[in-house]
Coordinates of C-alpha atoms and ligand atoms in Angstrom, one line a residue:
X1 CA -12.1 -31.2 -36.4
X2 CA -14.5 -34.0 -34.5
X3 CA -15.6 -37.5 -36.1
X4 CA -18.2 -39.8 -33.9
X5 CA -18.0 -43.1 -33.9
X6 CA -20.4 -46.0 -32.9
X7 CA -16.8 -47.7 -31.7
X8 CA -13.6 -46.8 -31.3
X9 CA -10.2 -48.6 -30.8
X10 CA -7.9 -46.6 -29.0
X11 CA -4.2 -48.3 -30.1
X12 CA -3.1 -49.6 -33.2
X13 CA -1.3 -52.9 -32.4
X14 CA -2.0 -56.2 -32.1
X15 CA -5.2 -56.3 -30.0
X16 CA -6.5 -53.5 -32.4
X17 CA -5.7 -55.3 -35.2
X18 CA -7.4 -58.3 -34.1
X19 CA -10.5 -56.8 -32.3
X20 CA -10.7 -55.4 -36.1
X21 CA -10.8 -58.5 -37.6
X22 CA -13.1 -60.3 -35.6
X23 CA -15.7 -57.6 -35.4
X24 CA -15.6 -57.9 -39.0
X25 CA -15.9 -61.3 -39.0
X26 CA -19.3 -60.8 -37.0
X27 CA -20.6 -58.7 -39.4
X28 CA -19.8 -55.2 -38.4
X29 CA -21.3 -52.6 -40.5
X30 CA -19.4 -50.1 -42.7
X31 CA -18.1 -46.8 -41.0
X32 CA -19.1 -47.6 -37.4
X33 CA -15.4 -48.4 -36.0
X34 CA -12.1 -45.7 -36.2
X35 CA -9.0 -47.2 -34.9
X36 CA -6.8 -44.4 -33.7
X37 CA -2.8 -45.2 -32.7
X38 CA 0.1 -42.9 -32.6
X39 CA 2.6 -44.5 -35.2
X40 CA 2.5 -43.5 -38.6
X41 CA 2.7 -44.8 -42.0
X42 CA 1.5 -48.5 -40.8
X43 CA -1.3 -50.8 -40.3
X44 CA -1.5 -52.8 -37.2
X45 CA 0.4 -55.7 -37.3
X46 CA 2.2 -58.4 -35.0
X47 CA 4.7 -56.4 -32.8
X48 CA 6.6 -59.9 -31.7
X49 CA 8.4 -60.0 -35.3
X50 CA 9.9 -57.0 -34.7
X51 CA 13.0 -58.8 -32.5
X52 CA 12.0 -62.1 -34.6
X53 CA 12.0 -62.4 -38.8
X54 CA 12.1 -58.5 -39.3
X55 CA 16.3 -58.4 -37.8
X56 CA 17.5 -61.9 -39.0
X57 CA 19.4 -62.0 -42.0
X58 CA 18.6 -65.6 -42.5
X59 CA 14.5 -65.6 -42.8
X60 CA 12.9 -64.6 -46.1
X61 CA 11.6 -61.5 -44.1
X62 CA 15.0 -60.4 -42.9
X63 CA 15.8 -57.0 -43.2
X64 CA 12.1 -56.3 -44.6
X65 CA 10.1 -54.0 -42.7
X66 CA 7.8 -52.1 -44.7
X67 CA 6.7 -48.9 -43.2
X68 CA 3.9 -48.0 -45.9
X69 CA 0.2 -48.3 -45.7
X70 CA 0.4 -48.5 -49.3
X71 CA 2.2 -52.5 -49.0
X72 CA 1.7 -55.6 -47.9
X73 CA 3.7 -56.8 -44.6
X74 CA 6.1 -59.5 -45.2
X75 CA 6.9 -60.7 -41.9
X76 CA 6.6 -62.5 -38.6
X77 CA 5.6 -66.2 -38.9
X78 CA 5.2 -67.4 -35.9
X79 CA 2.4 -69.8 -34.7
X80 CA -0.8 -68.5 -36.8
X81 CA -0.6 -65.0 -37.0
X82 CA -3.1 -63.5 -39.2
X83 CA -2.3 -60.0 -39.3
X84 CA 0.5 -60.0 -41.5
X85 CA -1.7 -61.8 -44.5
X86 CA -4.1 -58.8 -44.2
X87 CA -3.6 -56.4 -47.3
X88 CA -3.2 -52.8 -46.6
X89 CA -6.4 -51.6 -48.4
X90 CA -8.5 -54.1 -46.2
X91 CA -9.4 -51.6 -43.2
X92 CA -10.2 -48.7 -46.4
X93 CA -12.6 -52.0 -48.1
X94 CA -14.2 -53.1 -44.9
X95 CA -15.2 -49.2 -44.1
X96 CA -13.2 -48.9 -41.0
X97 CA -10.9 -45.5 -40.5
X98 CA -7.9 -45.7 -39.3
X99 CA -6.3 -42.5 -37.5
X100 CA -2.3 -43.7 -38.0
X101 CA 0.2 -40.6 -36.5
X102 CA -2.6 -39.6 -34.6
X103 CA -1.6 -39.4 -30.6
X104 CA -4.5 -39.2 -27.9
X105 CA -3.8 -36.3 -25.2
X106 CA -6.8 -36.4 -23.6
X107 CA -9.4 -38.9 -22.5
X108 CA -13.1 -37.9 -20.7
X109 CA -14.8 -41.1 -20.2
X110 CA -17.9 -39.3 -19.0
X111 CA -18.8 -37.3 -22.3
X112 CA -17.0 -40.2 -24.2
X113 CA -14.6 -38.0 -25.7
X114 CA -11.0 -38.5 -27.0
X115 CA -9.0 -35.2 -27.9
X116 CA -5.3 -35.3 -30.2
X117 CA -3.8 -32.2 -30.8
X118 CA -5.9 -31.1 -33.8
X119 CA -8.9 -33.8 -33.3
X120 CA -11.6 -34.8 -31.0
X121 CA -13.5 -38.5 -31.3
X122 CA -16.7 -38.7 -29.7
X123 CA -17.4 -43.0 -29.4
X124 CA -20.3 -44.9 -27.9
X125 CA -18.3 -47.4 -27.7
X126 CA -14.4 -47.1 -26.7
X127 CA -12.0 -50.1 -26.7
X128 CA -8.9 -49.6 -25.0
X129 CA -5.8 -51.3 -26.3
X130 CA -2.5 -49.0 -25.5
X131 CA -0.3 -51.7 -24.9
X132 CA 2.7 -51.0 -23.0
X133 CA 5.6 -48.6 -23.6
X134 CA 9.6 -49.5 -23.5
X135 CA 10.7 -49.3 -19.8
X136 CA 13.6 -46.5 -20.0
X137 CA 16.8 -46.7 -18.6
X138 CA 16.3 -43.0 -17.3
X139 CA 13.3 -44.7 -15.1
X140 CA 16.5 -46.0 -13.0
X141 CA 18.0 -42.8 -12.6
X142 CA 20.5 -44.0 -15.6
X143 CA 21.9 -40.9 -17.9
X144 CA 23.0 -40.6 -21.8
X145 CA 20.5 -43.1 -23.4
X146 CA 19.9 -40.2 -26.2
X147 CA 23.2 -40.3 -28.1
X148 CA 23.8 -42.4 -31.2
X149 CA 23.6 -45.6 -32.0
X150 CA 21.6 -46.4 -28.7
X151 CA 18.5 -48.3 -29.5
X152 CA 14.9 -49.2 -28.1
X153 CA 13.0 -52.3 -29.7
X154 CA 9.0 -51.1 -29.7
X155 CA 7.9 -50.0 -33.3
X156 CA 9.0 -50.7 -37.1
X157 CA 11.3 -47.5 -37.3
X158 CA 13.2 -48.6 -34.3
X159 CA 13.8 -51.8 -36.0
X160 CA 14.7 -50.2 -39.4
X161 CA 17.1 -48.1 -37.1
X162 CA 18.6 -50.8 -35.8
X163 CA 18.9 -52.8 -38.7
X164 CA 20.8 -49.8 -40.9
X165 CA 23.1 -49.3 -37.5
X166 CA 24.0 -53.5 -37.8
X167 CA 24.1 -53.6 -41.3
X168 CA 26.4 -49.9 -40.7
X169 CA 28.4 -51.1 -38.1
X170 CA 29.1 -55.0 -39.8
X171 CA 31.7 -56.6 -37.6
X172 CA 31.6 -54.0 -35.1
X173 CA 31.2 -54.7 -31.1
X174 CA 27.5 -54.7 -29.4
X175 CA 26.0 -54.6 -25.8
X176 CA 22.8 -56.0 -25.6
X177 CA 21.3 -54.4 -21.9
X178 CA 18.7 -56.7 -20.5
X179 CA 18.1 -60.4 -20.2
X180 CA 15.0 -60.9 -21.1
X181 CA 13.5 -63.3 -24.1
X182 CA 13.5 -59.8 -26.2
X183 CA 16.9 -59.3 -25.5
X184 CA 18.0 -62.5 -26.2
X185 CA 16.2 -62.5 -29.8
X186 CA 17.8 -59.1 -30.1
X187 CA 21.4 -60.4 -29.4
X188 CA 20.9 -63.7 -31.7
X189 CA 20.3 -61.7 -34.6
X190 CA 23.5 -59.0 -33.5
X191 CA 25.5 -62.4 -33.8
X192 CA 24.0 -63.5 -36.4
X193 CA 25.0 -60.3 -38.4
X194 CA 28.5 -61.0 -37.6
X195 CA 28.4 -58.3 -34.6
X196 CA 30.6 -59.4 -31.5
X197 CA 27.7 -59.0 -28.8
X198 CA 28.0 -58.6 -24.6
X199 CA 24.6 -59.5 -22.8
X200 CA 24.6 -57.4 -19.4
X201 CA 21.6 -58.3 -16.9
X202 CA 21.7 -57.7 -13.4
X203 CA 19.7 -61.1 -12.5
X204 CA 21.5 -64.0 -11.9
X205 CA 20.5 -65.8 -15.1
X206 CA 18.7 -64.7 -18.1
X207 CA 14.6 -64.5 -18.1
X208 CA 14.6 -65.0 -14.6
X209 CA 10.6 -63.8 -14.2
X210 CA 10.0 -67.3 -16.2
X211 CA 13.1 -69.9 -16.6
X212 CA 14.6 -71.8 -13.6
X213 CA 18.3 -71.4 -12.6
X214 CA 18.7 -75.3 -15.0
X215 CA 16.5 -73.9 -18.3
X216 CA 18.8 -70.5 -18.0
X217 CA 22.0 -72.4 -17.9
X218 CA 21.2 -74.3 -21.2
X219 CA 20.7 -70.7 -23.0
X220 CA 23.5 -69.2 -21.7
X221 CA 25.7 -72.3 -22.5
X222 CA 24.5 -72.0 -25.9
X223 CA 25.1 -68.7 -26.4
X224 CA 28.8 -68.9 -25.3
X225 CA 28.9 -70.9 -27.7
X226 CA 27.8 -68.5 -30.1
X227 CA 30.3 -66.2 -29.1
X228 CA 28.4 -64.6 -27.2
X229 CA 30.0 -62.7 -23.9
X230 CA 26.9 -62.7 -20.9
X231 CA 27.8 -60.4 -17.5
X232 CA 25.4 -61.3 -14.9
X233 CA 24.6 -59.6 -11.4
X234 CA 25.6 -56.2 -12.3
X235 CA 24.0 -52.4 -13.5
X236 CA 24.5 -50.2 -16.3
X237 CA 25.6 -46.6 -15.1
X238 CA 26.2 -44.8 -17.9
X239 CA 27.8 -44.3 -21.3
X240 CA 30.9 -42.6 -23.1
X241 CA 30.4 -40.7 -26.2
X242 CA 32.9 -39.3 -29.3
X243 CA 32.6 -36.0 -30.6
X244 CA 30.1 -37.0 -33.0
X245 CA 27.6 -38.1 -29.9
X246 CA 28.3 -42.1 -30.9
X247 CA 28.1 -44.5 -27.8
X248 CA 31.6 -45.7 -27.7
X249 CA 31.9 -47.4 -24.0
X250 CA 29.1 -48.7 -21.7
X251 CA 30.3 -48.3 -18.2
X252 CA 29.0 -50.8 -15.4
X253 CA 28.2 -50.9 -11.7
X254 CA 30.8 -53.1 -11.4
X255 CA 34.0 -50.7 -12.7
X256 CA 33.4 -52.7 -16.0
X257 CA 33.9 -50.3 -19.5
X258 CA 32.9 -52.4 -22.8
X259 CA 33.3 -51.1 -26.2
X260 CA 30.4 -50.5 -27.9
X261 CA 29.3 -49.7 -31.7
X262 CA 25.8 -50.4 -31.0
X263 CA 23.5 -50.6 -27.3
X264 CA 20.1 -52.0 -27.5
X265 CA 18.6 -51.4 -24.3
X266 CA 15.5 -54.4 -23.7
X267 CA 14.6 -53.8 -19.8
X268 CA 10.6 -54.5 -20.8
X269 CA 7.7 -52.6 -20.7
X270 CA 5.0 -50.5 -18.7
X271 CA 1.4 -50.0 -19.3
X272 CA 0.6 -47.3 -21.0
X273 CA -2.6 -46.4 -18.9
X274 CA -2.2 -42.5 -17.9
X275 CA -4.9 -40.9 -19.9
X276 CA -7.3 -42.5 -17.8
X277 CA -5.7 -41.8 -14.4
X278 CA -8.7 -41.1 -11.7
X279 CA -11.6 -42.4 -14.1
X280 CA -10.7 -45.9 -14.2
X281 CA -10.5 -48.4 -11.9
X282 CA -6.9 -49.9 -11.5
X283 CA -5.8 -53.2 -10.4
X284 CA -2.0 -54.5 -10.1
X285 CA -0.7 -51.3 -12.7
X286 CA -3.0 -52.4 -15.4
X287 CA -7.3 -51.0 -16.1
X288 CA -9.1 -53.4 -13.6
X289 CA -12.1 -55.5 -16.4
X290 CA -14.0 -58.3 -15.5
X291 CA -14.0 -61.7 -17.5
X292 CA -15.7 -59.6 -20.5
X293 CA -13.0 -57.0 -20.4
X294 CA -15.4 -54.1 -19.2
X295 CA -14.1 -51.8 -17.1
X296 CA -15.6 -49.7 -14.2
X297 CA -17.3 -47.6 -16.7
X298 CA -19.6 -48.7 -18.5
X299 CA -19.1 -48.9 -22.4
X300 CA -15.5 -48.8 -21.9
X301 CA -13.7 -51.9 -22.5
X302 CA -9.7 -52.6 -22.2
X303 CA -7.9 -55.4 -23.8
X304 CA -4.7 -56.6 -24.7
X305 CA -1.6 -55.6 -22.0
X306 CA -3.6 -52.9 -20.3
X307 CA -6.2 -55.4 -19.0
X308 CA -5.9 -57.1 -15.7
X309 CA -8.6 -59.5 -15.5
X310 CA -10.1 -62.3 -13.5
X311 CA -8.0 -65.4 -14.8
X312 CA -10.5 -68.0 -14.8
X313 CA -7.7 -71.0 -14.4
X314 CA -6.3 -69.8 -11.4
X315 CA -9.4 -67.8 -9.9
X316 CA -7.2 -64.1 -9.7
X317 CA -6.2 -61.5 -11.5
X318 CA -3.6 -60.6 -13.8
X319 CA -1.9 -58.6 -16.5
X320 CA -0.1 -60.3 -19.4
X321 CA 2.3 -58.7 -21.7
X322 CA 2.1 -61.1 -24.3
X323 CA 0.9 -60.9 -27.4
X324 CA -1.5 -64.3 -27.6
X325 CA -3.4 -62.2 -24.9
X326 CA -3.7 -59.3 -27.0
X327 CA -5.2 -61.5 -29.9
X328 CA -7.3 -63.5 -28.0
X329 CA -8.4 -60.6 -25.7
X330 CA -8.9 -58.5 -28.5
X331 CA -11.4 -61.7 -30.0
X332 CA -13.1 -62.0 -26.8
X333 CA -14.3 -58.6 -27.0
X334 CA -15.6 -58.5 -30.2
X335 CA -17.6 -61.3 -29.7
X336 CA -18.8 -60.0 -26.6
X337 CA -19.9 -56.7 -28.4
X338 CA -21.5 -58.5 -31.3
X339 CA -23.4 -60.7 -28.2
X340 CA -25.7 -57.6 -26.7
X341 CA -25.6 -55.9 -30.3
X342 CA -29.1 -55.6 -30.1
X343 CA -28.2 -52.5 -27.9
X344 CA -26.0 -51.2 -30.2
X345 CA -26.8 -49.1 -33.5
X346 CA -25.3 -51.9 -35.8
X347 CA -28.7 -53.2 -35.7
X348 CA -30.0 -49.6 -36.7
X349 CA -31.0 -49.0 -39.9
X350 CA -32.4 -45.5 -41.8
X351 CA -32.0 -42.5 -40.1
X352 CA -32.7 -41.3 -36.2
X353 CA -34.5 -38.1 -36.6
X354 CA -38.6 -37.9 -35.7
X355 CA -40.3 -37.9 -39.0
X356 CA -42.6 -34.8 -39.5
X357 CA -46.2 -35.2 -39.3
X358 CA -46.3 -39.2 -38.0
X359 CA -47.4 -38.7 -34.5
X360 CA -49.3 -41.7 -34.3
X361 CA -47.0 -44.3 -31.9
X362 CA -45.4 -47.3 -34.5
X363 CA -47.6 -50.7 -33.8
X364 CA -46.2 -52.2 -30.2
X365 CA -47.1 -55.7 -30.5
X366 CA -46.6 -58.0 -27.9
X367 CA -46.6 -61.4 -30.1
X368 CA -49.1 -63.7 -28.3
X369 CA -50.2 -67.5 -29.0
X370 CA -52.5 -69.8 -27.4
X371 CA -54.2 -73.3 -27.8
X372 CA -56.4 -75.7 -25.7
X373 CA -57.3 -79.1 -26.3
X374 CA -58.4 -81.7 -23.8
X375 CA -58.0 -80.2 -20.4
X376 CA -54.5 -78.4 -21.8
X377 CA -54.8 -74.8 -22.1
X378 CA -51.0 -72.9 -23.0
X379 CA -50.2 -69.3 -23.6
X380 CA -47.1 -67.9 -24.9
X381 CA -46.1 -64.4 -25.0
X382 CA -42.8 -62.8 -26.5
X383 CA -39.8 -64.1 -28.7
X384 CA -38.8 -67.7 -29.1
X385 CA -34.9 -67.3 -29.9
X386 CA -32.2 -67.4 -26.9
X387 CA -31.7 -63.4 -25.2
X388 CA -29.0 -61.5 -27.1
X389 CA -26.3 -60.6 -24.4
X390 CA -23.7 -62.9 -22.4
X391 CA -24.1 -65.5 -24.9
X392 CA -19.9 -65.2 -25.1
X393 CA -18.4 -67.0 -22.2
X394 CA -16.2 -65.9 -19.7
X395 CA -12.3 -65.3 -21.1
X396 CA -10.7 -68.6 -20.2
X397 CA -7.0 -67.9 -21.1
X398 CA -4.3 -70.5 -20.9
X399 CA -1.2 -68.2 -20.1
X400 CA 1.4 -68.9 -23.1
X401 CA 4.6 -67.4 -24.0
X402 CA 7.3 -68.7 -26.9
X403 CA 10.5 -67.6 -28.2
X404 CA 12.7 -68.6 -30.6
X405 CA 16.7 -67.9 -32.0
X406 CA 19.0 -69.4 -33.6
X407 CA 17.8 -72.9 -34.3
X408 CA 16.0 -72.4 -31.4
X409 CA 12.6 -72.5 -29.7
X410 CA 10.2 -72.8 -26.9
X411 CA 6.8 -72.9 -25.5
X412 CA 6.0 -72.4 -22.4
X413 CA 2.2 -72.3 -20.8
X414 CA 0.5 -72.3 -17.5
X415 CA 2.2 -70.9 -14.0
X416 CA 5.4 -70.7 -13.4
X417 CA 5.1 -71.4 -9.3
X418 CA 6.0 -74.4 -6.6
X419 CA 8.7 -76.8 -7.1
X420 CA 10.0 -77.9 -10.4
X421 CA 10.9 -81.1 -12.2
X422 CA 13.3 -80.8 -15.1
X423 CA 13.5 -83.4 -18.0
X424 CA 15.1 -84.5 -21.3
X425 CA 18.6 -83.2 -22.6
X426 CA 19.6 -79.3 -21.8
X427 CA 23.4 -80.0 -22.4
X428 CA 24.5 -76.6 -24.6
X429 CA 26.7 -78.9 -26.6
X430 CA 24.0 -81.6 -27.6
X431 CA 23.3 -81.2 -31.7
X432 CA 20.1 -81.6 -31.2
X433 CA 19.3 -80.3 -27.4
X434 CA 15.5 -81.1 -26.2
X435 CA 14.2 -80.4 -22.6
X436 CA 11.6 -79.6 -20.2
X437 CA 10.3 -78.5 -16.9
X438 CA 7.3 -79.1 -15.2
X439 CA 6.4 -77.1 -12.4
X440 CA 4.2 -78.8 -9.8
X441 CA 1.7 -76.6 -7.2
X442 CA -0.7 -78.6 -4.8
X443 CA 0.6 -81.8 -5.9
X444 CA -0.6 -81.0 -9.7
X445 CA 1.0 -79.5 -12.6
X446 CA 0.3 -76.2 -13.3
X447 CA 2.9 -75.3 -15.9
X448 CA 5.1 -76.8 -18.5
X449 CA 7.8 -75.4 -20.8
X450 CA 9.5 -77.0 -23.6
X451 CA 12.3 -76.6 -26.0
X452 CA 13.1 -78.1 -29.3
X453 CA 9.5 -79.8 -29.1
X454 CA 7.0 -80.6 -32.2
X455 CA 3.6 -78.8 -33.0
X456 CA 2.0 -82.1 -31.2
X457 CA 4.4 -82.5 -28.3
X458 CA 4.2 -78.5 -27.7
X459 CA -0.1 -79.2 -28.0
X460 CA 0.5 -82.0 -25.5
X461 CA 2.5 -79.3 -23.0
X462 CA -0.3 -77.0 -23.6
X463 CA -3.1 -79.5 -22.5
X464 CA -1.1 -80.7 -19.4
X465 CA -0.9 -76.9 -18.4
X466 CA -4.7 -76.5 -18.7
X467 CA -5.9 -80.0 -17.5
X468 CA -3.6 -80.0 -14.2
X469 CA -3.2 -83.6 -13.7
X470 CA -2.2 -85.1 -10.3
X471 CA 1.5 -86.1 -9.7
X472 CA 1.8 -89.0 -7.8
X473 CA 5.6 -89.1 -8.1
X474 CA 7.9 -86.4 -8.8
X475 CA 10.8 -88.9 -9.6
X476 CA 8.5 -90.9 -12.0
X477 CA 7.2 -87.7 -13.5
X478 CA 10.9 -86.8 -14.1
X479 CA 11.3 -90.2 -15.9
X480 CA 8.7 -89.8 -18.0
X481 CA 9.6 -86.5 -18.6
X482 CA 7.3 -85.6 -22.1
X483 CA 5.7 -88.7 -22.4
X484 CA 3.8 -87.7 -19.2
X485 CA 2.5 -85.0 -20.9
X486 CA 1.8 -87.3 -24.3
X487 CA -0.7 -89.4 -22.7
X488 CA -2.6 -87.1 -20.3
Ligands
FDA1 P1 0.6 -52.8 -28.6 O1 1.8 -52.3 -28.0 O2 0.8 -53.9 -29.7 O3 -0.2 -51.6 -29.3 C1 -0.4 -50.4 -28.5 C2 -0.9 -49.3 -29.5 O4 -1.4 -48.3 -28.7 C3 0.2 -48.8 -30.4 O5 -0.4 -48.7 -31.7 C4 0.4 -47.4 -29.8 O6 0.7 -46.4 -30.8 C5 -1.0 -47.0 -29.3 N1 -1.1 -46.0 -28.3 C6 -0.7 -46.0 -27.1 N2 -1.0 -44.8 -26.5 C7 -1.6 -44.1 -27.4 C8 -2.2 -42.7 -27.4 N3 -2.2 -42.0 -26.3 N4 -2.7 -42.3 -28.5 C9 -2.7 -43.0 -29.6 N5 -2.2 -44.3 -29.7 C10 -1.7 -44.8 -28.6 N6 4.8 -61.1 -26.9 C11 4.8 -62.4 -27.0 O7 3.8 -63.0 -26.5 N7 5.7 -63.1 -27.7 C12 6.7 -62.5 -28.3 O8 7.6 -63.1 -28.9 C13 6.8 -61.0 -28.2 N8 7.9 -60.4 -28.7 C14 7.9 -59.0 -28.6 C15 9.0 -58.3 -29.2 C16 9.1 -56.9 -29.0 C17 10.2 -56.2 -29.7 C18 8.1 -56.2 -28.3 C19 8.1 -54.7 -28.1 C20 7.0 -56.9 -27.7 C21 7.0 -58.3 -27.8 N9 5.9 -59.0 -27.3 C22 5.8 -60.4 -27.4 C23 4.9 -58.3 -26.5 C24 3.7 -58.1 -27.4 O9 4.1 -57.5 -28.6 C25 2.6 -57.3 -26.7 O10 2.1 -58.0 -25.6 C26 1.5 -56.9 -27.6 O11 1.9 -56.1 -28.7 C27 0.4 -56.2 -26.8 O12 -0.6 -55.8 -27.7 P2 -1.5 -54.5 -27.5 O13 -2.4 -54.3 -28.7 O14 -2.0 -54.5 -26.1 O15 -0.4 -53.3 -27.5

């Protein structure tokens, strides 16, 4: 069976879900977009609450994850996410078809076709937002991830799954492999459910690609105090089973065996970019765009944590994986297809057939004015509003990434390069711990994190991050700490 559509979202996450929303917001007529994504039964929604509310017993949305298009989300409430306030019948209302359960095989950019097992999509318009896919232990050569009670985070059933294991296996042991921020969400909630966790990562401290070895030290001190057992510097080589195909050990690199009820394996993701292997344009393992997410073919557009783009800040490209990105790479878009609309059959009305019998060309006037007086003669020819197309600027993203467990919770934004000046209380201990870190790159700052801070001081790192001010002194800057970034 084939359906055409004037646009198409391929992916049915958070870019898609915002893309969606803004086009809407721009007016997009009825039936023109199809959003088509491989999970079923759901809407598109904001994946970060899936190792946030959607596994802690403690938050209203604990424990609720609603695979149904027939409800209303109740879940992650972080920052301003929008998605989970959208109703389930708003995508129906608004005229837009969605394609849930519906997996794309086959991509051919050239006759702007996508093919699924049982149906091809014909676009003039095609929006790429696959996102990224769980990086495998089997991608390290690693065996026996398949038997029971071994868990991936990356959609709502693997979260229901691992919420009936913990709420199955209460009191029970669990090994959390990874060390990134989704791993550490992950074993916060274990913990909180009363599960005795082990962190295994084979860095030397935990989110290594962003924290230094001081902001690292501080979470792992307050996990052990949690309870929580972290082994650092070593592999994951394999796992025993009982008859019944249960995990029951998880053996290490380093002769290690630890009992295990549960595994949740959180190594982070890849792009999922294959379908368009040879017709795309690649740059650092992401769909190469420019700063209005095009790509090297022309009406095909990639967003979200496909996309490496020109960052405008630093003047290079990259790929993020986060999901502020998505949203507001997903906005950009829109805007920039509502912007040279004027191309685009939204602005069509009636039908595109010849009419019978009207062979005489439609009027073609060129609208012309002209006046004199004194010695002043003008003409003007044409239109007198601004040229559709490019009116959207170029994508200006400030990178951003947050976390949060326990009574926990950061911001971070910027770069995280050159030397680094750390500030405020990181003691584990502290009842009410509250630190920093600037890092510093040509003698200005080009990124800040912060934990424990307030909606203003976390706006404050945010500027400081996108201004770049000077540093003058690194020691004063360490004694100011957060008021430095207060009054830039
Ligand atoms: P996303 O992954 O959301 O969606 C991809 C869509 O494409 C899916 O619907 C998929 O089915 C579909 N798809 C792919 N291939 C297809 C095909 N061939 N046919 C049909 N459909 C196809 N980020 C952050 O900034 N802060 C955070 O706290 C977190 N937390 C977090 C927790 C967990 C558990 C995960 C897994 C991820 C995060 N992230 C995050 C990362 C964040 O969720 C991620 O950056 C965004 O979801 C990316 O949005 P996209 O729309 O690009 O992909």
């Amino acid at each position: 069976m084939g359906y055409s559509f004037q646009y198409i979202i391929l992916g049915g996450g958070v870019a898609a879900g915002y893309a969606a929303m803004e086009l809407e917001k721009l007016g997009l007529r009825q039936g023109l977009l199809g959003i088509i994504y491989k999970e079923e039964n759901i809407i598109p929604y904001d994946r970060p609450c899936l190792s946030k509310d959607c596994l802690n017993p403690n938050l209203p949305a604990g424990g609720i994850v609603v695979p149904s298009t027939s409800r209303t989300y109740a879940h992650v409430s972080v920052g301003d996410w929008e998605l989970k306030n959208l109703p389930s019948n708003w995508y129906s209302k608004k005229g837009i078809m969605l394609y849930p359960g519906t997996e794309i095989l086959r991509a051919n950019l050239r006759r702007k076709l996508l093919s699924s097992e049982k149906l091809v999509f014909h676009y003039e318009t095609l929006i790429i937002a696959t996102g990224s896919t769980a990086i495998r232990l089997a991608d390290f050569g690693v065996e026996g991830d398949d038997a029971k009670n071994i868990f991936y985070l990356w959609n709502v059933d693997d979260a229901n799954n691992l919420l009936d294991a913990m709420k199955e296996k209460k009191n029970g042991k669990a090994v959390v492999i990874g060390g990134g921020y989704v791993a550490m969400e992950i074993t916060a909630s274990l913990r909180l459910h009363n599960i005795d966790v082990t962190m295994v990562y084979s860095e030397s401290w935990c989110m290594s690609q962003l924290f230094t070895c001081d902001i690292a030290a501080f979470y792992e001190g307050y996990y052990a105090n949690k309870g929580i057992n972290i082994i650092k510097e070593t592999d994951v080589i394999g796992f025993s089973t009982n008859s019944a195909r249960e995990v029951k050990e998880v053996k290490l690199k380093d002769g290690r065996v630890l009992e295990a009820d549960i595994v949740v394996v959180s190594l982070g993701g890849k792009p999922q970019i294959s379908l368009f292997k040879g017709q795309l344009e690649e740059e650092q393992g992401g769909i190469k765009t420019d700063s209005f997410f095009k790509t090297s073919v022309s009406d095909v557009y990639a967003v979200g944590d496909v996309a490496t783009f020109p960052l405008k800040l630093y003047g290079e490209f990259r790929r993020f994986e986060h999901a502020d990105h998505a949203r507001k790479s997903a906005e950009h878009v829109a805007k920039v297809l509502h912007s040279c609309s004027c191309d685009l059959p939204w602005q069509f009305y009636g039908d595109n057939v010849a009419k019978k019998g009207n062979l005489v060309d439609k009027y073609d006037y060129l609208p012309h004015l002209n006046s004199c007086s004194f010695d002043l003669p003008w003409q003007f020819y044409g239109d007198n509003v601004a040229k559709k197309g490019n009116l959207v600027d170029k994508y200006d993203y400030l990178p951003h990434l947050n976390s949060c467990s326990f009574d926990l919770s950061w911001q971070f934004y910027g770069d995280n390069v050159g030397e680094t000046v750390l500030f405020g209380d990181n003691n584990p201990g502290s009842s009410k711990p509250k630190f920093g870190t600037y890092w510093i790159k040509d003698g200005k700052v080009v990124g800040a994190f912060l934990e424990g801070g307030t909606p203003d001081e976390n706006e404050a790192i945010a500027k400081v991050a996108r201004l770049m001010p000077a540093v003058v002194d690194v020691n004063q800057l360490a004694t100011e700490g957060l008021s430095f970034a207060i009054k830039v």
